[in-house]
Structure formats: C-alpha cells, structure tokens
C-alpha cells in the first residue's frame, strides 16, 4: 500500500519570504511524486512531478521540490511567496500498475501581505 | 485547447436516488480517472478507464460504476445515494495510464445528498 502524509494543516508565511510545504511518503519501490494546487471552487492544477533523475525538480509558477529518498520526503518550496500563492496544496504518489494517485490530506497556505 | 470539462457543476439529490456525472478529457488524452474529494480531505481514487474498460479501482463499493465512450469521454454513476456520498467529484485525464503520466483535473462536480 502507498500513503502520503502532509504533517501541517496550514502554513502561514509573509509575502516575499520563503515557502515550504512538507510531504512524506510511504511506498514500496521507486515512487512517482506529484504536487498539485487547488484554488477555491476549482479543480487541481498540476505543479510538478518527480519520476527519476535530479532530486531537485522545478515546476510551474516558480515552485520547486526536493526529493529525498533517505527521508522519504518530497517538500515543495518557493523562494519568495506571493499573496496569490494562497491556496490548498496536495502532495500525491503513484507507484506501479498505472498512474492512479494517492493524495495527502492537503496543506492550506496563507501568504499575508 | 480545451482542458478537462465536467458537468453539471452542482447537483442536489435525495438519499436513495441515482446520479450520473459526466467528463470530457483534455484534447489528445485517452485515459480518464475519477476521484472523490470529501470536504477538508484529499481526493480519493475511485476508478480509471482506458480503452473503454475499467483498468483500476479504488476502495469504493459497487454502487459506484462508470463508463468510457469511444470519444474518451466518461460517466460516473452512483446508485442508492447515501449522505456520505456528498463530495466534490473530480475527473482527471492523462495521456495513457502508465507510470508517471501527470493527470489534468477538471473543476469538479459538487454533489450534495440530502
């Protein structure tokens, strides 16, 4: 079985400061890891993915994520947060037998001006 | 280029009724997955369709069924609705069902069961 944990329900950060959203995973074998963002009353938007290769993955809107196999983590980062980054962020994993996603519970990000 | 579209946007049903939700995938995509997102939770995988067949299924009862048409669009059917079926139902499409293909999500259908 595969699972994802997002230990923080909410992250508060001031605009212009670095943003980090934490994610840890549990899966047998090599994971495929994803980050999605959800704005109110909207579906999920794909931000980035890790399949293999470089542990630092760059994605949309200035976001990046670092894959750490030893810590089974895939934290999302942004060097300078914007108010418009305020949203709900989901980490997800897929492994084997297709690309079905197992999601974490989500982390709400609030960026204050 | 149209993204994933879903209809209807909102739906209110009564316990015991049946409901059908519809999804059109992103242009060029042939695989459709359905997820249920309860309030305050992450989406949960219901099932996936590829080549008009159910390829994978999550931990959902047989009351949840689906279909994929030759044009790759898909329907999700839920019978004998329960209050607990109230949720946002998300459709996602991808180019294939293999490892690592990112899924593109529609805006969802908000189902309320009273």
PDB file of C-alpha atoms in Angstrom, chain A residues 32 34 36 38 41-44 46 49 51 90 94 96-101 103-105, chain B residues 35 37 41-43 45 48 56 88 90 94 96-103 105-107:
ATOM      1  CA  UNK A  32       6.463   8.829  -8.645  1.00  0.00           C
ATOM      2  CA  UNK A  34       3.488  14.964  -7.638  1.00  0.00           C
ATOM      3  CA  UNK A  36      -0.965  19.855  -7.125  1.00  0.00           C
ATOM      4  CA  UNK A  38      -6.277  23.774  -5.579  1.00  0.00           C
ATOM      5  CA  UNK A  41     -14.104  26.104  -6.173  1.00  0.00           C
ATOM      6  CA  UNK A  42     -11.563  24.880  -8.671  1.00  0.00           C
ATOM      7  CA  UNK A  43     -10.079  21.574  -9.652  1.00  0.00           C
ATOM      8  CA  UNK A  44      -6.481  20.617  -9.003  1.00  0.00           C
ATOM      9  CA  UNK A  46      -0.501  20.234 -11.704  1.00  0.00           C
ATOM     10  CA  UNK A  49       6.487  15.816 -10.646  1.00  0.00           C
ATOM     11  CA  UNK A  51       9.958  10.497 -11.796  1.00  0.00           C
ATOM     12  CA  UNK A  90      -1.671  18.437  -2.238  1.00  0.00           C
ATOM     13  CA  UNK A  94       1.764   6.783  -7.659  1.00  0.00           C
ATOM     14  CA  UNK A  96       3.070   0.543 -10.172  1.00  0.00           C
ATOM     15  CA  UNK A  97       0.054  -0.651 -12.104  1.00  0.00           C
ATOM     16  CA  UNK A  98      -0.723   2.640 -13.693  1.00  0.00           C
ATOM     17  CA  UNK A  99      -0.865   6.248 -12.673  1.00  0.00           C
ATOM     18  CA  UNK A 100      -3.598   6.326 -10.034  1.00  0.00           C
ATOM     19  CA  UNK A 101      -2.760   8.914  -7.412  1.00  0.00           C
ATOM     20  CA  UNK A 103      -3.096  12.049  -2.100  1.00  0.00           C
ATOM     21  CA  UNK A 104      -2.134  13.516   1.213  1.00  0.00           C
ATOM     22  CA  UNK A 105      -4.664  15.412   3.264  1.00  0.00           C
TER      23      UNK A 105
ATOM     24  CA  UNK B  35     -11.740  10.922  -7.652  1.00  0.00           C
ATOM     25  CA  UNK B  37     -12.935  14.689  -2.515  1.00  0.00           C
ATOM     26  CA  UNK B  41      -9.796  15.929   2.693  1.00  0.00           C
ATOM     27  CA  UNK B  42      -7.566  14.960  -0.170  1.00  0.00           C
ATOM     28  CA  UNK B  43      -9.066  13.322  -3.260  1.00  0.00           C
ATOM     29  CA  UNK B  45      -9.241   7.415  -6.279  1.00  0.00           C
ATOM     30  CA  UNK B  48      -9.771   4.641 -14.052  1.00  0.00           C
ATOM     31  CA  UNK B  56      -8.013   0.151 -11.846  1.00  0.00           C
ATOM     32  CA  UNK B  88     -16.662  17.106  -4.890  1.00  0.00           C
ATOM     33  CA  UNK B  90     -13.143  15.240  -9.794  1.00  0.00           C
ATOM     34  CA  UNK B  94      -3.969  11.749 -18.894  1.00  0.00           C
ATOM     35  CA  UNK B  96      -2.018   6.978 -21.152  1.00  0.00           C
ATOM     36  CA  UNK B  97      -2.306   5.105 -17.903  1.00  0.00           C
ATOM     37  CA  UNK B  98       1.345   4.300 -17.437  1.00  0.00           C
ATOM     38  CA  UNK B  99       3.682   5.302 -14.643  1.00  0.00           C
ATOM     39  CA  UNK B 100       4.346   8.943 -14.162  1.00  0.00           C
ATOM     40  CA  UNK B 101       1.857  10.405 -16.594  1.00  0.00           C
ATOM     41  CA  UNK B 102       0.564  13.537 -14.921  1.00  0.00           C
ATOM     42  CA  UNK B 103      -3.157  13.855 -14.631  1.00  0.00           C
ATOM     43  CA  UNK B 105      -8.105  17.717 -13.433  1.00  0.00           C
ATOM     44  CA  UNK B 106     -11.440  19.257 -14.248  1.00  0.00           C
ATOM     45  CA  UNK B 107     -13.212  21.767 -11.991  1.00  0.00           C
TER      46      UNK B 107
END
